PDB file of C-alpha atoms in Angstrom:
ATOM      1  CA  MET A   1      -0.090  -0.370   0.159  1.00 35.00           C
ATOM      2  CA  ALA A   2       0.992   3.582  -0.636  1.00 38.00           C
ATOM      3  CA  ALA A   3       1.873   6.333   2.279  1.00 36.00           C
ATOM      4  CA  SER A   4      -1.801   7.110   2.285  1.00 46.00           C
ATOM      5  CA  GLY A   5      -2.945   3.286   2.722  1.00 58.00           C
ATOM      6  CA  PHE A   6      -5.819   4.065   0.193  1.00 61.00           C
ATOM      7  CA  ALA A   7      -4.116   2.656  -2.650  1.00 61.00           C
ATOM      8  CA  CYS A   8      -1.194   0.404  -4.148  1.00 63.00           C
ATOM      9  CA  GLY A   9       0.410   0.948  -6.789  1.00 60.00           C
ATOM     10  CA  ASP A  10       0.542  -2.423  -8.487  1.00 65.00           C
ATOM     11  CA  HIS A  11      -2.288  -4.489  -7.054  1.00 69.00           C
ATOM     12  CA  ALA A  12      -1.851  -7.544  -8.571  1.00 78.00           C
ATOM     13  CA  ALA A  13       1.950  -7.754  -6.774  1.00 78.00           C
ATOM     14  CA  CYS A  14      -0.352  -6.904  -3.463  1.00 77.00           C
ATOM     15  CA  ILE A  15      -2.598  -9.994  -3.967  1.00 82.00           C
ATOM     16  CA  ARG A  16       0.023 -12.312  -5.116  1.00 85.00           C
ATOM     17  CA  GLY A  17       2.500 -11.358  -2.318  1.00 83.00           C
ATOM     18  CA  ALA A  18      -1.190 -11.776   0.111  1.00 84.00           C
ATOM     19  CA  LEU A  19      -1.637 -15.015  -1.155  1.00 89.00           C
ATOM     20  CA  GLY A  20       1.588 -16.138  -0.543  1.00 88.00           C
ATOM     21  CA  ALA A  21       1.744 -14.902   2.756  1.00 88.00           C
ATOM     22  CA  ALA A  22      -1.393 -16.702   3.448  1.00 90.00           C
ATOM     23  CA  GLU A  23      -0.221 -19.918   1.950  1.00 91.00           C
ATOM     24  CA  ALA A  24       2.696 -19.295   4.519  1.00 90.00           C
ATOM     25  CA  ARG A  25       0.752 -18.489   7.542  1.00 89.00           C
ATOM     26  CA  CYS A  26      -1.595 -21.872   6.771  1.00 90.00           C
ATOM     27  CA  ALA A  27       1.407 -24.181   6.567  1.00 91.00           C
ATOM     28  CA  ALA A  28       3.295 -22.646   9.382  1.00 89.00           C
ATOM     29  CA  ASP A  29      -0.317 -22.904  11.273  1.00 87.00           C
ATOM     30  CA  GLY A  30      -0.846 -26.495  10.042  1.00 91.00           C
ATOM     31  CA  ALA A  31      -3.836 -25.090   8.651  1.00 92.00           C
ATOM     32  CA  ARG A  32      -5.607 -25.854   4.811  1.00 92.00           C
ATOM     33  CA  LEU A  33      -5.947 -22.878   2.513  1.00 91.00           C
ATOM     34  CA  THR A  34      -8.765 -24.668   0.667  1.00 91.00           C
ATOM     35  CA  PRO A  35      -9.627 -23.496  -2.799  1.00 90.00           C
ATOM     36  CA  LEU A  36     -12.898 -22.125  -1.095  1.00 90.00           C
ATOM     37  CA  ARG A  37     -10.992 -19.965   1.536  1.00 92.00           C
ATOM     38  CA  ARG A  38      -8.826 -18.992  -0.788  1.00 93.00           C
ATOM     39  CA  ARG A  39     -11.120 -17.478  -3.209  1.00 92.00           C
ATOM     40  CA  VAL A  40     -13.147 -15.808  -0.490  1.00 93.00           C
ATOM     41  CA  LEU A  41      -9.498 -14.580   0.517  1.00 94.00           C
ATOM     42  CA  GLU A  42      -9.398 -13.310  -3.074  1.00 92.00           C
ATOM     43  CA  ILE A  43     -12.725 -11.552  -3.309  1.00 92.00           C
ATOM     44  CA  LEU A  44     -11.312  -9.552  -0.003  1.00 92.00           C
ATOM     45  CA  LEU A  45      -8.324  -8.689  -1.444  1.00 90.00           C
ATOM     46  CA  GLU A  46      -9.868  -7.354  -4.887  1.00 86.00           C
ATOM     47  CA  GLY A  47     -10.900  -4.140  -3.747  1.00 75.00           C
ATOM     48  CA  HIS A  48      -9.845  -2.012  -0.448  1.00 70.00           C
ATOM     49  CA  ALA A  49     -13.299  -1.956   0.923  1.00 78.00           C
ATOM     50  CA  ALA A  50     -14.568  -4.067   3.494  1.00 88.00           C
ATOM     51  CA  MET A  51     -17.469  -6.611   2.474  1.00 91.00           C
ATOM     52  CA  GLY A  52     -20.026  -8.067   4.518  1.00 91.00           C
ATOM     53  CA  ALA A  53     -20.668 -12.054   4.437  1.00 90.00           C
ATOM     54  CA  TYR A  54     -23.597 -11.413   1.523  1.00 89.00           C
ATOM     55  CA  ASP A  55     -21.254  -9.637  -0.633  1.00 90.00           C
ATOM     56  CA  VAL A  56     -18.902 -12.443  -0.633  1.00 89.00           C
ATOM     57  CA  LEU A  57     -21.833 -14.693  -1.344  1.00 88.00           C
ATOM     58  CA  ALA A  58     -23.387 -12.671  -4.261  1.00 87.00           C
ATOM     59  CA  ARG A  59     -19.761 -12.681  -5.793  1.00 87.00           C
ATOM     60  CA  ARG A  60     -19.472 -16.463  -5.224  1.00 84.00           C
ATOM     61  CA  ASP A  61     -23.220 -17.122  -6.848  1.00 80.00           C
ATOM     62  CA  ALA A  62     -22.282 -14.736  -9.878  1.00 84.00           C
ATOM     63  CA  GLU A  63     -19.310 -17.403 -10.304  1.00 82.00           C
ATOM     64  CA  GLY A  64     -21.451 -20.100 -10.577  1.00 77.00           C
ATOM     65  CA  LEU A  65     -19.174 -21.137  -6.561  1.00 73.00           C
ATOM     66  CA  GLY A  66     -22.995 -21.868  -4.933  1.00 69.00           C
ATOM     67  CA  SER A  67     -24.334 -19.240  -1.814  1.00 69.00           C
ATOM     68  CA  LYS A  68     -24.934 -20.998   0.916  1.00 77.00           C
ATOM     69  CA  PRO A  69     -24.505 -18.423   4.154  1.00 77.00           C
ATOM     70  CA  PRO A  70     -22.756 -21.060   6.340  1.00 82.00           C
ATOM     71  CA  VAL A  71     -19.999 -21.761   3.812  1.00 83.00           C
ATOM     72  CA  ALA A  72     -19.298 -18.231   3.783  1.00 86.00           C
ATOM     73  CA  TYR A  73     -19.217 -17.538   7.558  1.00 90.00           C
ATOM     74  CA  ARG A  74     -16.763 -20.636   8.264  1.00 92.00           C
ATOM     75  CA  ALA A  75     -14.721 -19.233   5.441  1.00 93.00           C
ATOM     76  CA  LEU A  76     -14.324 -15.815   6.921  1.00 95.00           C
ATOM     77  CA  GLY A  77     -13.731 -17.479  10.202  1.00 94.00           C
ATOM     78  CA  PHE A  78     -10.921 -19.756   9.214  1.00 95.00           C
ATOM     79  CA  LEU A  79      -9.479 -16.475   7.778  1.00 94.00           C
ATOM     80  CA  VAL A  80      -9.574 -14.306  10.785  1.00 93.00           C
ATOM     81  CA  GLU A  81      -8.828 -17.457  12.959  1.00 91.00           C
ATOM     82  CA  HIS A  82      -5.600 -17.163  11.190  1.00 91.00           C
ATOM     83  CA  GLY A  83      -4.766 -13.512  10.771  1.00 89.00           C
ATOM     84  CA  LEU A  84      -5.596 -13.154   7.262  1.00 93.00           C
ATOM     85  CA  ALA A  85      -8.678 -11.192   7.740  1.00 94.00           C
ATOM     86  CA  HIS A  86      -9.919  -9.083  10.177  1.00 92.00           C
ATOM     87  CA  ARG A  87     -13.666  -8.338  10.749  1.00 93.00           C
ATOM     88  CA  ILE A  88     -14.210  -4.490  11.015  1.00 92.00           C
ATOM     89  CA  GLU A  89     -16.895  -4.241  13.446  1.00 88.00           C
ATOM     90  CA  ARG A  90     -18.937  -0.821  12.606  1.00 86.00           C
ATOM     91  CA  LEU A  91     -19.683  -2.043   9.351  1.00 88.00           C
ATOM     92  CA  SER A  92     -20.047  -5.978   9.817  1.00 90.00           C
ATOM     93  CA  ALA A  93     -17.717  -6.811   7.115  1.00 93.00           C
ATOM     94  CA  TYR A  94     -14.303  -7.834   6.395  1.00 94.00           C
ATOM     95  CA  VAL A  95     -10.830  -6.683   5.156  1.00 92.00           C
ATOM     96  CA  ALA A  96      -7.858  -9.241   4.399  1.00 91.00           C
ATOM     97  CA  CYS A  97      -5.109  -8.422   6.701  1.00 88.00           C
ATOM     98  CA  ALA A  98      -2.454  -5.772   4.995  1.00 82.00           C
ATOM     99  CA  ARG A  99      -0.023  -8.092   7.705  1.00 79.00           C
ATOM    100  CA  PRO A 100      -0.791 -11.404   7.356  1.00 79.00           C
ATOM    101  CA  GLY A 101       1.247 -13.498   9.670  1.00 70.00           C
ATOM    102  CA  ALA A 102       3.057 -10.555  11.792  1.00 71.00           C
ATOM    103  CA  ALA A 103       1.796 -10.134  14.966  1.00 72.00           C
ATOM    104  CA  HIS A 104       0.167  -6.359  15.313  1.00 75.00           C
ATOM    105  CA  ALA A 105      -2.572  -4.536  16.968  1.00 78.00           C
ATOM    106  CA  PRO A 106      -4.614  -2.790  13.760  1.00 84.00           C
ATOM    107  CA  ALA A 107      -6.503   0.360  13.594  1.00 87.00           C
ATOM    108  CA  PHE A 108      -8.948   1.144  10.282  1.00 90.00           C
ATOM    109  CA  LEU A 109      -9.363   4.442   8.903  1.00 92.00           C
ATOM    110  CA  ILE A 110     -12.578   3.900   7.238  1.00 92.00           C
ATOM    111  CA  CYS A 111     -14.032   6.293   4.139  1.00 91.00           C
ATOM    112  CA  ARG A 112     -17.369   7.263   4.856  1.00 90.00           C
ATOM    113  CA  GLY A 113     -17.634   8.808   1.181  1.00 90.00           C
ATOM    114  CA  CYS A 114     -16.330   5.651  -0.882  1.00 88.00           C
ATOM    115  CA  GLY A 115     -16.159   3.073   1.758  1.00 86.00           C
ATOM    116  CA  ALA A 116     -12.267   2.038   1.156  1.00 86.00           C
ATOM    117  CA  VAL A 117     -10.808   0.712   4.488  1.00 89.00           C
ATOM    118  CA  ALA A 118      -6.981   0.965   4.913  1.00 89.00           C
ATOM    119  CA  GLU A 119      -5.346  -1.230   7.400  1.00 88.00           C
ATOM    120  CA  MET A 120      -2.788   0.903   9.325  1.00 85.00           C
ATOM    121  CA  GLN A 121      -0.062  -0.458  12.887  1.00 80.00           C
ATOM    122  CA  ALA A 122      -2.285   1.180  15.997  1.00 74.00           C
ATOM    123  CA  ALA A 123      -0.526   3.150  18.222  1.00 64.00           C
ATOM    124  CA  GLU A 124       0.441   1.384  21.440  1.00 66.00           C
ATOM    125  CA  GLY A 125      -1.130   4.455  23.677  1.00 71.00           C
ATOM    126  CA  LEU A 126      -3.693   2.057  25.743  1.00 78.00           C
ATOM    127  CA  SER A 127      -0.356  -0.247  27.091  1.00 81.00           C
ATOM    128  CA  ARG A 128       0.875   1.934  29.511  1.00 83.00           C
ATOM    129  CA  PRO A 129      -2.408   2.958  31.168  1.00 87.00           C
ATOM    130  CA  ALA A 130      -3.281  -0.657  30.964  1.00 87.00           C
ATOM    131  CA  GLN A 131      -0.610  -1.881  32.414  1.00 88.00           C
ATOM    132  CA  GLU A 132      -0.793   0.723  35.581  1.00 92.00           C
ATOM    133  CA  ALA A 133      -4.617  -0.381  36.194  1.00 94.00           C
ATOM    134  CA  GLY A 134      -3.486  -4.221  36.171  1.00 94.00           C
ATOM    135  CA  PHE A 135      -5.034  -5.095  32.926  1.00 93.00           C
ATOM    136  CA  VAL A 136      -3.424  -7.217  30.484  1.00 89.00           C
ATOM    137  CA  ILE A 137      -4.410  -6.421  26.661  1.00 83.00           C
ATOM    138  CA  GLU A 138      -5.354  -9.222  24.507  1.00 80.00           C
ATOM    139  CA  GLN A 139      -6.379  -7.348  21.490  1.00 76.00           C
ATOM    140  CA  THR A 140      -7.281  -4.148  20.528  1.00 78.00           C
ATOM    141  CA  VAL A 141      -8.975  -2.894  17.399  1.00 77.00           C
ATOM    142  CA  ILE A 142      -9.610   0.808  16.447  1.00 86.00           C
ATOM    143  CA  GLU A 143     -11.827   1.905  14.093  1.00 90.00           C
ATOM    144  CA  ALA A 144     -11.748   5.774  12.675  1.00 91.00           C
ATOM    145  CA  GLU A 145     -14.281   7.261  10.104  1.00 93.00           C
ATOM    146  CA  GLY A 146     -13.858   9.683   7.478  1.00 93.00           C
ATOM    147  CA  LEU A 147     -12.730  10.469   4.401  1.00 94.00           C
ATOM    148  CA  CYS A 148     -10.066   9.079   2.050  1.00 91.00           C
ATOM    149  CA  PRO A 149      -7.693  11.350   0.110  1.00 90.00           C
ATOM    150  CA  ASP A 150      -9.543  11.043  -3.223  1.00 89.00           C
ATOM    151  CA  CYS A 151     -13.012  11.562  -1.629  1.00 92.00           C
ATOM    152  CA  GLN A 152     -11.485  14.798   0.210  1.00 91.00           C
ATOM    153  CA  VAL A 153     -10.482  15.912  -3.432  1.00 89.00           C
ATOM    154  CA  GLN A 154     -13.516  15.116  -5.047  1.00 86.00           C
ATOM    155  CA  GLY A 155     -15.307  17.141  -1.995  1.00 74.00           C
ATOM    156  CA  ALA A 156     -13.382  20.223  -2.361  1.00 54.00           C
TER     157      ALA A 156
END
């Protein structure tokens, strides 16, 4: 991804790299990236916008691959469990992980104009207060809504 986090220079290379990282992650976890799971990940990787499970189902159905909700939810659950995708709570949707295989605390920038989502590394601003309170943080997800660079230009 570019410095803004909302675009990458060579999207095909981004997808190839992410799929390679996903395969390596699954191999390291002893998990199987089945053709169905791989296709769901590819669908998430094709755009930088979050997709709901029913959006994924519609894509699979349009490709003649079926549209049973449990299948999509299981595939998405697998991707999230293995760090290959994230659930964006605010949108009840999913995005492919920008850093698969790396331990990280993601922060999501969600464009309210076009729906694009950029994943950033969250600041560790909660670590010290939590530690002082005797609290152990196991997971942090930050979601911020605003306008991406393209939507800012279009609105100007």
